[in-house]
Coordinates of C-alpha atoms in Angstrom, one line a residue:
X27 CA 0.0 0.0 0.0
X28 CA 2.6 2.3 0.9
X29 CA 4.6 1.6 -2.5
X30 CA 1.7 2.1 -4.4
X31 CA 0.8 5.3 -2.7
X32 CA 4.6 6.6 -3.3
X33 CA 4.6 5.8 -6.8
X34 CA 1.3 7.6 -7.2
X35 CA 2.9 10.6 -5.6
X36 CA 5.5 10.7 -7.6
X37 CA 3.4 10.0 -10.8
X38 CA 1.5 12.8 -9.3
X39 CA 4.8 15.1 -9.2
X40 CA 5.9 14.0 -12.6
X41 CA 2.9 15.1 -14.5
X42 CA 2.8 18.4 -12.4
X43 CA 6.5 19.4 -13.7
X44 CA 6.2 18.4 -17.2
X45 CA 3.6 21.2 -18.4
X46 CA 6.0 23.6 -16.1
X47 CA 9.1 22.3 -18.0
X48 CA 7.8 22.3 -21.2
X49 CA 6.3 26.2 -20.2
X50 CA 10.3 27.2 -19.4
X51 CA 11.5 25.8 -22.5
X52 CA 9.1 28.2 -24.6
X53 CA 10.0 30.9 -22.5
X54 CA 13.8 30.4 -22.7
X55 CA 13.2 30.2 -26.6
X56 CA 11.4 33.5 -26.8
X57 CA 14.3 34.8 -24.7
X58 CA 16.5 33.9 -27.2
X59 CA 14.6 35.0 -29.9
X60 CA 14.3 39.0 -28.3
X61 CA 18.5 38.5 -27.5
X62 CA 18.7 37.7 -31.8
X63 CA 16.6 40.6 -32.5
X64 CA 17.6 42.9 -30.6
X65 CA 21.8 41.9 -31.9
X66 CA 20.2 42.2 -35.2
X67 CA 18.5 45.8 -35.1
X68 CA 20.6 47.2 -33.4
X69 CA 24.4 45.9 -34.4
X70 CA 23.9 44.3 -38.2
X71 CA 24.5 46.7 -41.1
X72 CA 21.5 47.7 -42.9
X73 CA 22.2 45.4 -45.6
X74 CA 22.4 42.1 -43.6
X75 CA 19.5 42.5 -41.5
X76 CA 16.8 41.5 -43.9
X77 CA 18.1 38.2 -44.0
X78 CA 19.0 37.5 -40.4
X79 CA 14.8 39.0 -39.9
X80 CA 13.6 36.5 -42.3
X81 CA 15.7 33.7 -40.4
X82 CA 14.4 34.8 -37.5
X83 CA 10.6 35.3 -38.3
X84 CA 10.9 31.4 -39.1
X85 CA 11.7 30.4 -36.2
X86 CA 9.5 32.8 -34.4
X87 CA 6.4 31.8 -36.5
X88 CA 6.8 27.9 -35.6
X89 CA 7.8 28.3 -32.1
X90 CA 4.1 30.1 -31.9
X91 CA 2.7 27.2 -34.0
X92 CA 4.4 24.5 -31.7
X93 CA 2.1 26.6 -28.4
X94 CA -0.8 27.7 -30.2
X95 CA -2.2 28.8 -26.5
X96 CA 0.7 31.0 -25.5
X97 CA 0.5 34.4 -26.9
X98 CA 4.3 35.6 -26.3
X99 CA 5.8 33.4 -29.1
X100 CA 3.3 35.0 -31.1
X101 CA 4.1 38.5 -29.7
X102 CA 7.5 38.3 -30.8
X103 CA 6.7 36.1 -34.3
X104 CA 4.8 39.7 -35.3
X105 CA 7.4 42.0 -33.9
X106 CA 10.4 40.0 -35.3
X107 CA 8.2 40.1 -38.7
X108 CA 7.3 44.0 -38.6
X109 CA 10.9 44.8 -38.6
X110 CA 11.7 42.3 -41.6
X111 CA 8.7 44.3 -43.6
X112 CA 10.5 47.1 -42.6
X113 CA 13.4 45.7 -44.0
X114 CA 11.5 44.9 -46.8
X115 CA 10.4 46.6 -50.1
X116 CA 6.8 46.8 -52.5
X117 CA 4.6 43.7 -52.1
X118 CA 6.7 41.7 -50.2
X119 CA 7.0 44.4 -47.2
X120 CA 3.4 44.1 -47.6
X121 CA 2.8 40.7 -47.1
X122 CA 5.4 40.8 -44.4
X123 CA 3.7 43.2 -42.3
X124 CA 0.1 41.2 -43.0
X125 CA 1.9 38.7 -41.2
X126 CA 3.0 40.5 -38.4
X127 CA -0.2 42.2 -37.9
X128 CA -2.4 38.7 -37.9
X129 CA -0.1 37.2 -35.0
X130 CA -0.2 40.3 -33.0
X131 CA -3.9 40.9 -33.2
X132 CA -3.7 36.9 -32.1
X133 CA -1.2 37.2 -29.7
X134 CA -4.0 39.9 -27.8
X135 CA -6.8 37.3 -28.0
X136 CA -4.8 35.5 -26.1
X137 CA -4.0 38.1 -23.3
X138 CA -5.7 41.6 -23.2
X139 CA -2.4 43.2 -22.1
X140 CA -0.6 42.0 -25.3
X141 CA 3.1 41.7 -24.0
X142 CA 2.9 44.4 -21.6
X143 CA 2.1 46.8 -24.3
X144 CA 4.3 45.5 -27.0
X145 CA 2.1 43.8 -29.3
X146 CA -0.2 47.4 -29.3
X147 CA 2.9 49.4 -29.8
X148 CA 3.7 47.3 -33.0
X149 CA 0.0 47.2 -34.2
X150 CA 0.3 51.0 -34.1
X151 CA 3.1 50.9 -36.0
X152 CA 1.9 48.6 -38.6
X153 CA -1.4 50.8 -39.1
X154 CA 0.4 53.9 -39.3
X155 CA 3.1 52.9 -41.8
X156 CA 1.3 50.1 -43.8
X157 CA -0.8 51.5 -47.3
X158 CA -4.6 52.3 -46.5
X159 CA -7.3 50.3 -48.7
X160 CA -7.8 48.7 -51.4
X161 CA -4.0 47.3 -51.5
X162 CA -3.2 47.3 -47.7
X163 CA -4.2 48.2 -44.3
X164 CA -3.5 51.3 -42.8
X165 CA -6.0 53.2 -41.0
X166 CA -5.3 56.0 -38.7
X167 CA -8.3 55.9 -36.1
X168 CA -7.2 52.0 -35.2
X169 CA -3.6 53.2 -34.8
X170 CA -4.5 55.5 -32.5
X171 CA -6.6 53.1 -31.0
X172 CA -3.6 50.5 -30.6
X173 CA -0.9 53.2 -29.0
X174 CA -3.8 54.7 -26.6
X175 CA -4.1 51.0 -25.4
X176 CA 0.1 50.5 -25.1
X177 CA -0.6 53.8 -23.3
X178 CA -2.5 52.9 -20.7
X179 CA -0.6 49.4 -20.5
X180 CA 3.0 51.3 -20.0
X181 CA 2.3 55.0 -20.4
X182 CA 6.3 55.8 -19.9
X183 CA 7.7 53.1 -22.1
X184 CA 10.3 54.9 -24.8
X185 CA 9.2 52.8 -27.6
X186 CA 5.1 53.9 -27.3
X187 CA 6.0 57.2 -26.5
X188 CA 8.5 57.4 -29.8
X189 CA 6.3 55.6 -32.5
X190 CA 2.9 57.4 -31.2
X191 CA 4.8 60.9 -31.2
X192 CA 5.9 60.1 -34.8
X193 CA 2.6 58.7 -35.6
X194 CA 1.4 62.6 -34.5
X195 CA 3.7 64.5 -36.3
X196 CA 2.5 62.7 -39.9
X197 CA -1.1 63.8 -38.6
X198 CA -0.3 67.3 -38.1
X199 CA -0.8 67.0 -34.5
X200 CA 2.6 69.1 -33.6
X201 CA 2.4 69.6 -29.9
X202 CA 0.8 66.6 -28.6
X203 CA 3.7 64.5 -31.0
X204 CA 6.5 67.1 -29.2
X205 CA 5.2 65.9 -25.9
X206 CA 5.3 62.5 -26.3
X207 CA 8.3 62.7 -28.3
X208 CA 10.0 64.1 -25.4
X209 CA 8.4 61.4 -22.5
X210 CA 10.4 59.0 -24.7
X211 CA 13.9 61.4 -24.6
X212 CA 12.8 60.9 -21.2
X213 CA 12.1 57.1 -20.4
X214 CA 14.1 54.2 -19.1
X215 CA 15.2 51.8 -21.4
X216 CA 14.3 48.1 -20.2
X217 CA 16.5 45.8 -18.4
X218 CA 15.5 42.8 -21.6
X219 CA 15.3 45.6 -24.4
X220 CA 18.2 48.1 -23.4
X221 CA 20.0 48.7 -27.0
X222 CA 16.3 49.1 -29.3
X223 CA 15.2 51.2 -26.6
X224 CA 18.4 53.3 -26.4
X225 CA 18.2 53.4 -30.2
X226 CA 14.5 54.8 -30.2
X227 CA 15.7 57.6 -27.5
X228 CA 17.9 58.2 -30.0
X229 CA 15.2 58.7 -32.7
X230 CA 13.0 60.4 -30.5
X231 CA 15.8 63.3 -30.0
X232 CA 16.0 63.4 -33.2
X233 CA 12.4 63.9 -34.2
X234 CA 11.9 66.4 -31.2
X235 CA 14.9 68.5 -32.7
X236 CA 12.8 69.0 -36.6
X237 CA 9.3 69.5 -34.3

């Protein structure tokens, strides 16, 4: 009796740590995947990125296919893949950033606070940069929807601050895009994204010195 009941609790144990080890492993990969990026945006020269992105996206899209219920693999597949259509030029930047848009606005099905902002930040992004209709996407009332939400998710972060203050200045909106262009002059750079945030405070001097 007492062997049986040992081996039940360790049966018991066994299937409690394999969901949590298989969670880690996901983690640790999306780790690696923002440590890629990052190296990649922020150190390769403009002419080797779009390759190292397209790598990257690849990996990113099947690590979110492999944990369909997880919604940071996803998070990262569209932000890896909005800087390869960045990267990117005519059609194929187009279908690029389709891409990136579909596994962000999935990657917020799956939790409302999208990355801690990240996945609204990029939407923004993708709906203020990408063509409007018939041959893309872009609409300016749901990008300012997306960066009010990253707002009120992380209302100091650099990178909302940056891309909603540029997103301003292309509507004409000088002062409100000077503010927020200087909150992210102002912000702290993450501990997990400390060069592309250092980068954007660079962009975000930049653009508050031609507002």
């Amino acid at each position: 009796m007492i062997r049986r009941h040992l081996l039940a609790t360790a049966l018991g144990l066994g299937l409690a740590i394999a969901p949590l080890t298989h969670l880690l492993a996901w983690e640790a990969q999306v780790d690696a995947l923002k440590s890629r990026w990052e190296r990649v945006t922020t150190e390769l020269p403009e002419g080797e990125r779009r390759g190292a992105l397209k790598e990257l996206s690849g990996e990113a899209e099947r690590l979110a296919e492999a944990h369909p219920d997880a919604a940071m693999p996803r998070v990262w597949h569209g932000i890896i893949e909005a800087s390869h259509a960045r990267e990117r030029s005519g059609l194929g930047a187009l279908g690029s950033a389709r891409s990136a848009r579909d596994a962000l606005e999935q990657a917020v099905e799956l939790d409302p606070q999208g990355g801690n902002g990240s996945a609204y930040v990029t939407l923004g992004a993708l709906y203020h940069r990408a063509p409007g209709r018939p041959l893309g996407f872009g609409n300016s009332d749901t990008a300012e929807r997306m960066f009010r939400r990253a707002l009120e998710i992380r209302p100091e972060g650099i990178d909302v601050n940056f891309y909603y203050a540029a997103f301003l200045a292309d509507e004409g909106r000088v002062d409100e895009a000077r503010e927020h262009a200087r909150r992210a002059v102002e912000g702290r750079a993450r501990a997990d994204r400390q060069a592309s945030d250092e980068a954007l405070r660079q962009q975000a001097r930049a653009l508050l010195s031609r507002l």
